[in-house]
Amino acid sequence: DQQVKQNSPSLSVQEGRISILNCDYTNSMFDYFLWYKKYPAEGPTFLISISSIKDKNEDGRFTVFLNKSAKHLSLHIVPSQPGDSAVYFCAGGATNKLIFGTGTLLAVQP
Amino acid sequence: NAGVMQNPRHLVRRRGQEARLRCSPMKGHSHVYWYRQLPEEGLKFMVYLQKENIIDESGMPKERFSAEFPKEGPSILRIQQVVRGDSAAYFCASSPRASGNSQETQYFGPGTRLLVL
């Protein structure tokens, strides 16, 4: 049972443009959501989070939007930079654990 | 301010051997979580521990796997009699408080890549 889904395995974007990464979830009990960025052979690095009672959170170039009625969240990166190229995981926060999606590989072309 | 430390970074074992993975949480963090990532998949929760206590092991396989977080020293994930299907990246994370309703961010280590031959 995949409670958190990232249906796009990969995304390619031009440098300077907006990257939009999407995530859907089925578990209404998540209290918060997080986005992590992961480079090969490294651990996930925390990017940004959002409480389930909010619909938007912004931190610099990163903005996360939450649509609870659609059970959908998205991460916007503006402007995209080549250093943003990595795998991005969304995760739902439940008691004692995080439930991760399968990740989206973002490639930002110079 | 060192982050979460894991060692070894790479571990090769033959079928039937034991694997011991170590995790030192960030300074001031007393909550440790273990996750496993199989190839082409996301991270899957295994176990959540506080000092000397296992709080949630709902993601741990019933056999061969065990975890501890002693009063002194790192958290240990132990896999007995490893099989090829245990080959994966094992990540440890830590948080200063319980990562449930308080929305605590979990900070991850670099992982241990286990290869079973």
mmCIF file of C-alpha atoms in Angstrom:
data_model
loop_
_atom_site.group_PDB
_atom_site.id
_atom_site.type_symbol
_atom_site.label_atom_id
_atom_site.label_comp_id
_atom_site.label_asym_id
_atom_site.label_seq_id
_atom_site.Cartn_x
_atom_site.Cartn_y
_atom_site.Cartn_z
ATOM 1 C CA ASP A 1 0.000 0.000 0.000
ATOM 2 C CA GLN A 2 1.811 3.093 -1.292
ATOM 3 C CA GLN A 3 0.604 5.884 0.995
ATOM 4 C CA VAL A 4 2.802 8.527 -0.655
ATOM 5 C CA LYS A 5 3.190 8.572 -4.411
ATOM 6 C CA GLN A 6 5.472 10.463 -6.725
ATOM 7 C CA ASN A 7 4.218 9.537 -10.157
ATOM 8 C CA SER A 8 6.934 11.268 -12.159
ATOM 9 C CA PRO A 9 10.187 9.343 -11.895
ATOM 10 C CA SER A 10 12.104 12.135 -13.625
ATOM 11 C CA LEU A 11 11.867 15.782 -14.645
ATOM 12 C CA SER A 12 14.122 17.901 -16.847
ATOM 13 C CA VAL A 13 14.126 21.705 -16.581
ATOM 14 C CA GLN A 14 16.193 24.525 -18.037
ATOM 15 C CA GLU A 15 18.340 26.579 -15.704
ATOM 16 C CA GLY A 16 16.475 29.674 -14.499
ATOM 17 C CA ARG A 17 13.029 28.187 -15.079
ATOM 18 C CA ILE A 18 10.621 26.819 -12.503
ATOM 19 C CA SER A 19 10.779 23.194 -11.352
ATOM 20 C CA ILE A 20 7.525 21.710 -10.075
ATOM 21 C CA LEU A 21 7.681 18.373 -8.291
ATOM 22 C CA ASN A 22 4.445 16.653 -7.386
ATOM 23 C CA CYS A 23 3.368 14.267 -4.685
ATOM 24 C CA ASP A 24 0.052 12.580 -3.857
ATOM 25 C CA TYR A 25 -0.927 10.847 -0.654
ATOM 26 C CA THR A 26 -3.714 8.611 0.542
ATOM 27 C CA ASN A 27 -3.303 8.758 4.333
ATOM 28 C CA SER A 28 -5.421 11.550 5.837
ATOM 29 C CA MET A 29 -3.660 11.104 9.183
ATOM 30 C CA PHE A 30 -0.396 12.763 8.155
ATOM 31 C CA ASP A 31 0.323 15.712 10.452
ATOM 32 C CA TYR A 32 2.936 17.303 8.253
ATOM 33 C CA PHE A 33 4.838 16.816 5.052
ATOM 34 C CA LEU A 34 8.505 17.220 4.202
ATOM 35 C CA TRP A 35 10.647 17.409 1.110
ATOM 36 C CA TYR A 36 14.142 15.959 1.054
ATOM 37 C CA LYS A 37 16.829 16.220 -1.576
ATOM 38 C CA LYS A 38 19.242 13.371 -2.160
ATOM 39 C CA TYR A 39 22.478 13.177 -4.097
ATOM 40 C CA PRO A 40 23.917 9.778 -5.093
ATOM 41 C CA ALA A 41 25.782 7.984 -2.296
ATOM 42 C CA GLU A 42 24.587 10.521 0.289
ATOM 43 C CA GLY A 43 21.779 10.652 2.799
ATOM 44 C CA PRO A 44 18.607 12.716 2.253
ATOM 45 C CA THR A 45 18.962 16.389 3.111
ATOM 46 C CA PHE A 46 15.966 18.202 4.578
ATOM 47 C CA LEU A 47 14.645 21.019 2.382
ATOM 48 C CA ILE A 48 11.309 22.291 3.587
ATOM 49 C CA SER A 49 8.232 21.137 5.484
ATOM 50 C CA ILE A 50 4.594 22.112 5.807
ATOM 51 C CA SER A 51 2.033 21.491 8.510
ATOM 52 C CA SER A 52 -1.188 19.785 7.464
ATOM 53 C CA ILE A 53 -3.090 22.877 8.614
ATOM 54 C CA LYS A 54 -1.261 25.180 6.208
ATOM 55 C CA ASP A 55 -1.540 25.455 2.447
ATOM 56 C CA LYS A 56 1.778 27.113 1.661
ATOM 57 C CA ASN A 57 5.259 27.447 3.077
ATOM 58 C CA GLU A 58 8.102 29.345 1.478
ATOM 59 C CA ASP A 59 11.842 29.329 2.114
ATOM 60 C CA GLY A 60 13.989 31.191 -0.351
ATOM 61 C CA ARG A 61 13.760 29.555 -3.769
ATOM 62 C CA PHE A 62 11.642 26.701 -2.407
ATOM 63 C CA THR A 63 7.873 26.815 -1.899
ATOM 64 C CA VAL A 64 5.681 23.900 -0.902
ATOM 65 C CA PHE A 65 1.942 23.938 -1.607
ATOM 66 C CA LEU A 66 -0.549 21.631 0.077
ATOM 67 C CA ASN A 67 -4.027 20.901 -1.281
ATOM 68 C CA LYS A 68 -5.705 18.779 1.366
ATOM 69 C CA SER A 69 -8.951 18.253 -0.530
ATOM 70 C CA ALA A 70 -6.982 16.774 -3.426
ATOM 71 C CA LYS A 71 -4.428 15.091 -1.130
ATOM 72 C CA HIS A 72 -1.717 16.647 -3.213
ATOM 73 C CA LEU A 73 1.417 18.624 -2.494
ATOM 74 C CA SER A 74 3.987 20.177 -4.735
ATOM 75 C CA LEU A 75 7.451 21.667 -4.430
ATOM 76 C CA HIS A 76 8.298 24.684 -6.554
ATOM 77 C CA ILE A 77 11.908 25.679 -7.124
ATOM 78 C CA VAL A 78 12.415 29.105 -8.660
ATOM 79 C CA PRO A 79 14.789 29.800 -10.296
ATOM 80 C CA SER A 80 16.178 26.329 -10.880
ATOM 81 C CA GLN A 81 19.951 25.926 -10.751
ATOM 82 C CA PRO A 82 22.195 23.104 -11.999
ATOM 83 C CA GLY A 83 23.112 22.336 -8.380
ATOM 84 C CA ASP A 84 19.467 21.469 -7.760
ATOM 85 C CA SER A 85 19.903 18.332 -9.869
ATOM 86 C CA ALA A 86 19.183 15.465 -7.477
ATOM 87 C CA VAL A 87 16.451 13.043 -6.435
ATOM 88 C CA TYR A 88 13.650 14.702 -4.496
ATOM 89 C CA PHE A 89 11.568 12.741 -2.006
ATOM 90 C CA CYS A 90 8.347 13.858 -0.408
ATOM 91 C CA ALA A 91 7.392 12.311 2.904
ATOM 92 C CA GLY A 92 4.359 12.315 5.158
ATOM 93 C CA GLY A 93 4.915 12.649 8.884
ATOM 94 C CA ALA A 94 2.979 10.210 11.036
ATOM 95 C CA THR A 95 3.470 9.055 14.594
ATOM 96 C CA ASN A 96 7.058 7.887 15.050
ATOM 97 C CA LYS A 97 7.934 7.695 11.365
ATOM 98 C CA LEU A 98 8.133 9.283 7.951
ATOM 99 C CA ILE A 99 6.462 7.634 4.955
ATOM 100 C CA PHE A 100 8.408 8.363 1.772
ATOM 101 C CA GLY A 101 7.483 8.493 -1.870
ATOM 102 C CA THR A 102 9.676 6.797 -4.462
ATOM 103 C CA GLY A 103 11.381 10.003 -5.536
ATOM 104 C CA THR A 104 11.662 12.195 -8.627
ATOM 105 C CA LEU A 105 14.984 12.706 -10.362
ATOM 106 C CA LEU A 106 15.328 16.390 -11.275
ATOM 107 C CA ALA A 107 17.839 17.344 -13.949
ATOM 108 C CA VAL A 108 18.459 21.063 -14.397
ATOM 109 C CA GLN A 109 20.075 21.748 -17.753
ATOM 110 C CA PRO A 110 22.544 24.662 -17.991
ATOM 111 C CA ASN B 1 28.326 20.580 14.882
ATOM 112 C CA ALA B 2 28.654 17.150 13.365
ATOM 113 C CA GLY B 3 25.663 15.652 11.670
ATOM 114 C CA VAL B 4 24.414 12.102 11.922
ATOM 115 C CA MET B 5 27.319 9.684 11.568
ATOM 116 C CA GLN B 6 27.032 6.207 10.148
ATOM 117 C CA ASN B 7 29.661 3.542 9.760
ATOM 118 C CA PRO B 8 30.740 1.712 7.876
ATOM 119 C CA ARG B 9 29.751 3.519 4.698
ATOM 120 C CA HIS B 10 30.078 0.296 2.729
ATOM 121 C CA LEU B 11 29.805 -3.252 3.992
ATOM 122 C CA VAL B 12 30.226 -6.468 2.055
ATOM 123 C CA ARG B 13 29.057 -9.736 3.582
ATOM 124 C CA ARG B 14 28.643 -13.273 2.337
ATOM 125 C CA ARG B 15 25.333 -15.059 2.761
ATOM 126 C CA GLY B 16 24.941 -16.338 6.313
ATOM 127 C CA GLN B 17 27.238 -13.786 7.923
ATOM 128 C CA GLU B 18 26.199 -11.050 10.329
ATOM 129 C CA ALA B 19 26.061 -7.339 9.511
ATOM 130 C CA ARG B 20 26.353 -4.632 12.140
ATOM 131 C CA LEU B 21 25.512 -1.074 11.172
ATOM 132 C CA ARG B 22 26.269 1.817 13.518
ATOM 133 C CA CYS B 23 24.650 5.212 13.887
ATOM 134 C CA SER B 24 25.649 8.147 16.067
ATOM 135 C CA PRO B 25 22.884 10.759 16.205
ATOM 136 C CA MET B 26 23.428 14.485 16.075
ATOM 137 C CA LYS B 27 24.548 16.038 19.333
ATOM 138 C CA GLY B 28 21.576 16.630 21.593
ATOM 139 C CA HIS B 29 19.347 14.188 19.700
ATOM 140 C CA SER B 30 17.979 11.253 21.655
ATOM 141 C CA HIS B 31 15.603 9.848 19.028
ATOM 142 C CA VAL B 32 16.924 7.544 16.321
ATOM 143 C CA TYR B 33 15.180 6.075 13.289
ATOM 144 C CA TRP B 34 16.357 3.439 10.822
ATOM 145 C CA TYR B 35 15.199 3.283 7.204
ATOM 146 C CA ARG B 36 16.047 0.958 4.344
ATOM 147 C CA GLN B 37 16.174 1.870 0.673
ATOM 148 C CA LEU B 38 16.052 -0.912 -1.864
ATOM 149 C CA PRO B 39 17.166 -0.132 -5.432
ATOM 150 C CA GLU B 40 14.694 2.051 -7.351
ATOM 151 C CA GLU B 41 12.523 2.524 -4.268
ATOM 152 C CA GLY B 42 11.934 5.133 -1.591
ATOM 153 C CA LEU B 43 13.062 4.881 1.991
ATOM 154 C CA LYS B 44 11.049 2.478 4.126
ATOM 155 C CA PHE B 45 10.756 2.923 7.887
ATOM 156 C CA MET B 46 12.158 0.089 9.962
ATOM 157 C CA VAL B 47 12.434 1.067 13.617
ATOM 158 C CA TYR B 48 12.317 4.021 16.009
ATOM 159 C CA LEU B 49 14.346 4.048 19.215
ATOM 160 C CA GLN B 50 15.007 6.292 22.152
ATOM 161 C CA LYS B 51 17.865 5.717 24.559
ATOM 162 C CA GLU B 52 17.592 2.116 25.778
ATOM 163 C CA ASN B 53 14.068 1.706 24.400
ATOM 164 C CA ILE B 54 12.516 0.457 21.176
ATOM 165 C CA ILE B 55 9.445 2.601 20.614
ATOM 166 C CA ASP B 56 8.187 1.378 17.244
ATOM 167 C CA GLU B 57 9.560 -1.591 15.311
ATOM 168 C CA SER B 58 6.590 -2.027 13.009
ATOM 169 C CA GLY B 59 8.805 -1.870 9.915
ATOM 170 C CA MET B 60 11.347 -4.424 11.030
ATOM 171 C CA PRO B 61 11.341 -7.901 9.494
ATOM 172 C CA LYS B 62 10.266 -10.397 12.141
ATOM 173 C CA GLU B 63 13.376 -12.523 11.903
ATOM 174 C CA ARG B 64 17.112 -11.875 11.720
ATOM 175 C CA PHE B 65 16.843 -8.100 12.282
ATOM 176 C CA SER B 66 17.330 -6.337 15.602
ATOM 177 C CA ALA B 67 18.150 -2.831 16.773
ATOM 178 C CA GLU B 68 19.373 -1.222 19.947
ATOM 179 C CA PHE B 69 20.263 2.218 21.230
ATOM 180 C CA PRO B 70 22.214 1.765 24.468
ATOM 181 C CA LYS B 71 22.672 4.389 27.136
ATOM 182 C CA GLU B 72 26.235 4.895 25.977
ATOM 183 C CA GLY B 73 27.421 4.566 22.403
ATOM 184 C CA PRO B 74 25.822 4.455 18.987
ATOM 185 C CA SER B 75 22.632 2.823 17.844
ATOM 186 C CA ILE B 76 23.221 -0.566 16.226
ATOM 187 C CA LEU B 77 21.173 -2.259 13.516
ATOM 188 C CA ARG B 78 22.068 -5.935 13.430
ATOM 189 C CA ILE B 79 21.211 -8.343 10.631
ATOM 190 C CA GLN B 80 21.926 -11.991 11.311
ATOM 191 C CA GLN B 81 22.434 -14.621 8.612
ATOM 192 C CA VAL B 82 22.247 -12.110 5.799
ATOM 193 C CA VAL B 83 20.666 -13.043 2.466
ATOM 194 C CA ARG B 84 21.043 -11.385 -0.939
ATOM 195 C CA GLY B 85 17.702 -9.632 -0.505
ATOM 196 C CA ASP B 86 19.176 -7.682 2.424
ATOM 197 C CA SER B 87 21.405 -5.774 -0.010
ATOM 198 C CA ALA B 88 20.277 -2.170 0.282
ATOM 199 C CA ALA B 89 21.194 1.244 1.621
ATOM 200 C CA TYR B 90 20.417 1.609 5.314
ATOM 201 C CA PHE B 91 19.890 5.121 6.573
ATOM 202 C CA CYS B 92 19.777 6.364 10.119
ATOM 203 C CA ALA B 93 18.058 9.599 11.124
ATOM 204 C CA SER B 94 17.806 11.488 14.390
ATOM 205 C CA SER B 95 15.651 14.178 15.939
ATOM 206 C CA PRO B 96 15.827 16.103 19.211
ATOM 207 C CA ARG B 97 12.287 15.163 20.174
ATOM 208 C CA ALA B 98 9.764 12.550 19.103
ATOM 209 C CA SER B 99 9.019 12.956 15.421
ATOM 210 C CA GLY B 100 5.289 12.427 15.614
ATOM 211 C CA ASN B 101 2.698 15.093 16.214
ATOM 212 C CA SER B 102 5.345 17.640 17.138
ATOM 213 C CA GLN B 103 6.454 17.762 13.499
ATOM 214 C CA GLU B 104 10.087 17.251 14.295
ATOM 215 C CA THR B 105 12.356 17.133 11.293
ATOM 216 C CA GLN B 106 14.458 14.000 10.995
ATOM 217 C CA TYR B 107 18.079 14.533 9.949
ATOM 218 C CA PHE B 108 19.698 11.732 8.015
ATOM 219 C CA GLY B 109 23.141 10.231 7.975
ATOM 220 C CA PRO B 110 25.025 9.301 4.784
ATOM 221 C CA GLY B 111 23.886 5.697 4.939
ATOM 222 C CA THR B 112 25.540 2.285 4.933
ATOM 223 C CA ARG B 113 25.465 0.406 1.660
ATOM 224 C CA LEU B 114 25.250 -3.306 2.374
ATOM 225 C CA LEU B 115 26.117 -5.772 -0.349
ATOM 226 C CA VAL B 116 25.489 -9.449 0.269
ATOM 227 C CA LEU B 117 27.413 -11.778 -2.018
#
